[in-house]
Amino acid sequence: MSGDPDRSNLKPLSLHVPEPRFRPGDEVDFSVVEVPAAGAAPRPDTHDVPASFSDLAYSLVRVLDDDGQAVGPWNPRLSPDRLRRMLRHMALVRAFDERMFRAQRQGKTSFYMKSLGEEAVSVAAAHALHYDDMCFPSYRQQGLLIARDWSLVDMMNQIYSNRADRLQGKQLPIMYSVREAGFFSISGNLTTQYPQAVGWAMASASKGDTRIAATWCGEGSTAEGDFHSALTFATVYRAPVIFNVVNNQWAISSFSGFAGAEATTFAARAIGYGIAGLRVDGNDALAVYAATAWAAERARTNAGPTLIEHFTYRAEGHSTSDDPSAYRSAGEPNAWPLGDPIRRLKDHLIAIGEWDEDRQATMDREVAEEVKAAQKEAEKNGILGHGLLQPLDSLFEGVFEEMPWHLREQQQQMLAEEEASGRPWARKG
Amino acid sequence: MNMIQAINSALDVMMARDDAIVVMGEDVGYFGGVFRATAGLQKKYGKTRVFDTPITECGIIGVAVGMGAYGLRPVPEIQFADYIYPALDQLVSEAARLRYRSDGEFIAPLTVRSPFGGGIFGGQTHSQSPEGIFTHVSGLKTVIPSTPYDAKGLLIAAIEDNDPVIFFEPKRIYNGPFNGHWDRPAENWSKHPAGAVPTGYYRIPLGKANVVREGEAVTILAYGTMVHVCLNVVAEAGVDAEVIDLRTLVPLDIETIEESVRKTGRCLIVHEATRTSGFGAELSALVQERCFYHLEAPIERVTGFDTPYPHSLEWAYFPGPVRIGQALKKILKD
């Protein structure tokens, strides 16, 4: 407080509270966002020491230029076939999101989260990883499952908590778990998957396996203590793991400044831990692919972990329960300087003569049909609004491997009460 | 063996049997643990199976969950139970729920070892008994041994169990059975029958209590250090009490408890942990619900006070012979 005679000549301290550039109603001008030229970033050797990554951690690895050409040392030189498959997977993710968002609005499920604008981050990564590498995703990497050609019907069954739901209606929609497709059970608790991925990678290394782990979190979640623990463990044991930070600028209503972005990049955090850090144009599928493949090679050759910051933009609300117009300018998604990942990959394929607008339109129709057909199929198994679709007593199963007496007793009590209530649950399976 | 040697032996036996078992924690590797529970294991099984970790409890448990998902059976150590709180999110939100939320696709077969309890002038952060926090979490098992023999058998069962187990080791009785008389010379396990521990494999099933003293007048429910304190109070007061060492809090051996209280008609619950919402409250509620018509006196609880664990006032805080004796008198009066 004031009154200290010795320091009376100092200005009072002031507390800095970050504020995003634009609020609802503001004109958007993203010219302050630095966008280095495609092809400008050097591609280091996968065995280079982490301390040498400072420049890359503050720059942006970009492959696709404004003319739709793939340029520079990070160009992964993928076959046109691979590019078209990636494009299709991204389109499928977008169509899936669109359909499920609408299903939530129609009351067919309680909740949904889109990944609009971030499709490259998960789809291109899945293409660069081996199928048996284990992914520890957050809730916005549905693209991993779709790029691994997992059944859309199965995903929708989970969203609908219907009678075919592999998780028996126990989990909130989109908290998938697909061990077979190397997709770890999603938790609602942010960043808990980070040290878990490190543990999985350490286990793989200690067993002399060749599989690696990859994990994802948002930039907001990097503030969690688990992020720090995970990076510390990963560097200490040189774990074969890839950390992905999807910097989509927003954590619900908080802009990235509340995770520390005003002062530094998220890739730069890696350097302090002794981890290689790459900062990548997250809307450039080729850059995401190249960075992931680079990090995978580094991990697979025992050279240690990598952190990749995917610089992107969350084009939609946080979830179906969120209204972004309450905290950010409606002009932001369209003004985002890195554009749209699907359009950019499409433009590239057209620029190299491997695609055209007609084929794009046909593909868009096909993926829409595919999603629609899957939805129809999934809805045969019921939707959330249809009442109880799982056997009532399944509620108690899976807490432990074997049901202890106290759970069995509660289960019996519930069934007896339900029986005696005179208002048995409707339509139970 | 003392309890530390018994725990060391359990780890040794299990690591030799199953190469999926890994031991990890702060100072557990080269040094062998601050209480020596993991001494010699790194030398015998190598650094990839027994290793030191950074000082991050949430990291230790989070990494162990990931290892479990891979197919290993981690036995992480948290140096003191007082320091388990940074790992609570990983234990409560992850380890405990993984099987349920993935419908069995992924499991967390961890055994989290941690020294706990007071009586050693440990002050606020080396004395706590946080078992009630864990018994409240669905999906966790909580085990507390009271002798070297039990410690080994229960630890082996915990490691073999496919569910996450919190294994609290009462550090006051690592070296000998503490009878509650802090001002008398300490005993050691060599004179106690449960100090005779087989060197090989054996297991004590989780969820089975041990009636350590049969009696007719009152049932005493206790675990860990308090088992020995209670036995001594009973012997000194000449009370014909039945003393039950619960050994596993979840799943609880309700049958043994019920049978005993129905026989004696009286029940005293003793634990070091603070009273309010402590595990004793659950025990009291269960006994009341199940043995109501057999009860001849109100159920009594002797517990730590609802304060942080003090340093110099330890023996005023600790539920020792005086307080247990008074409670027994009260419960037997009617």
Coordinates of C-alpha atoms in Angstrom, one line a residue, chain B residues 129-136 144 223 246 249-250 252 269-286 301-306 317:
Chain B
S129 CA -4.5 -40.7 7.4
P130 CA -6.4 -39.8 4.2
E131 CA -8.1 -43.2 3.7
G132 CA -11.5 -41.7 3.9
I133 CA -10.9 -39.6 0.8
F134 CA -10.2 -42.8 -1.2
T135 CA -12.9 -45.0 0.3
H136 CA -15.3 -42.3 -1.0
I144 CA -4.2 -51.1 5.2
Y223 CA -7.0 -51.1 11.1
L246 CA -10.5 -54.7 8.9
L249 CA -11.7 -50.9 3.8
V250 CA -13.1 -51.2 0.3
L252 CA -15.3 -54.2 3.3
I269 CA -14.7 -47.8 16.1
V270 CA -11.1 -46.5 16.3
H271 CA -9.0 -44.7 13.7
E272 CA -6.3 -42.1 13.6
A273 CA -7.9 -40.1 10.8
T274 CA -10.0 -37.0 11.7
R275 CA -13.5 -37.7 12.7
T276 CA -15.9 -35.8 10.5
S277 CA -16.7 -37.8 7.4
G278 CA -13.9 -40.2 8.3
F279 CA -14.2 -43.9 7.5
G280 CA -15.6 -44.5 11.0
A281 CA -18.7 -42.6 10.0
E282 CA -19.3 -45.2 7.2
L283 CA -18.6 -48.1 9.6
S284 CA -21.0 -46.6 12.2
A285 CA -23.7 -46.1 9.7
L286 CA -23.4 -49.7 8.4
R301 CA -15.9 -43.6 17.7
V302 CA -12.4 -42.8 18.9
T303 CA -10.6 -40.9 16.2
G304 CA -8.1 -38.1 15.5
F305 CA -9.6 -34.7 16.3
D306 CA -10.9 -32.5 13.5
Y317 CA -4.1 -35.8 19.5

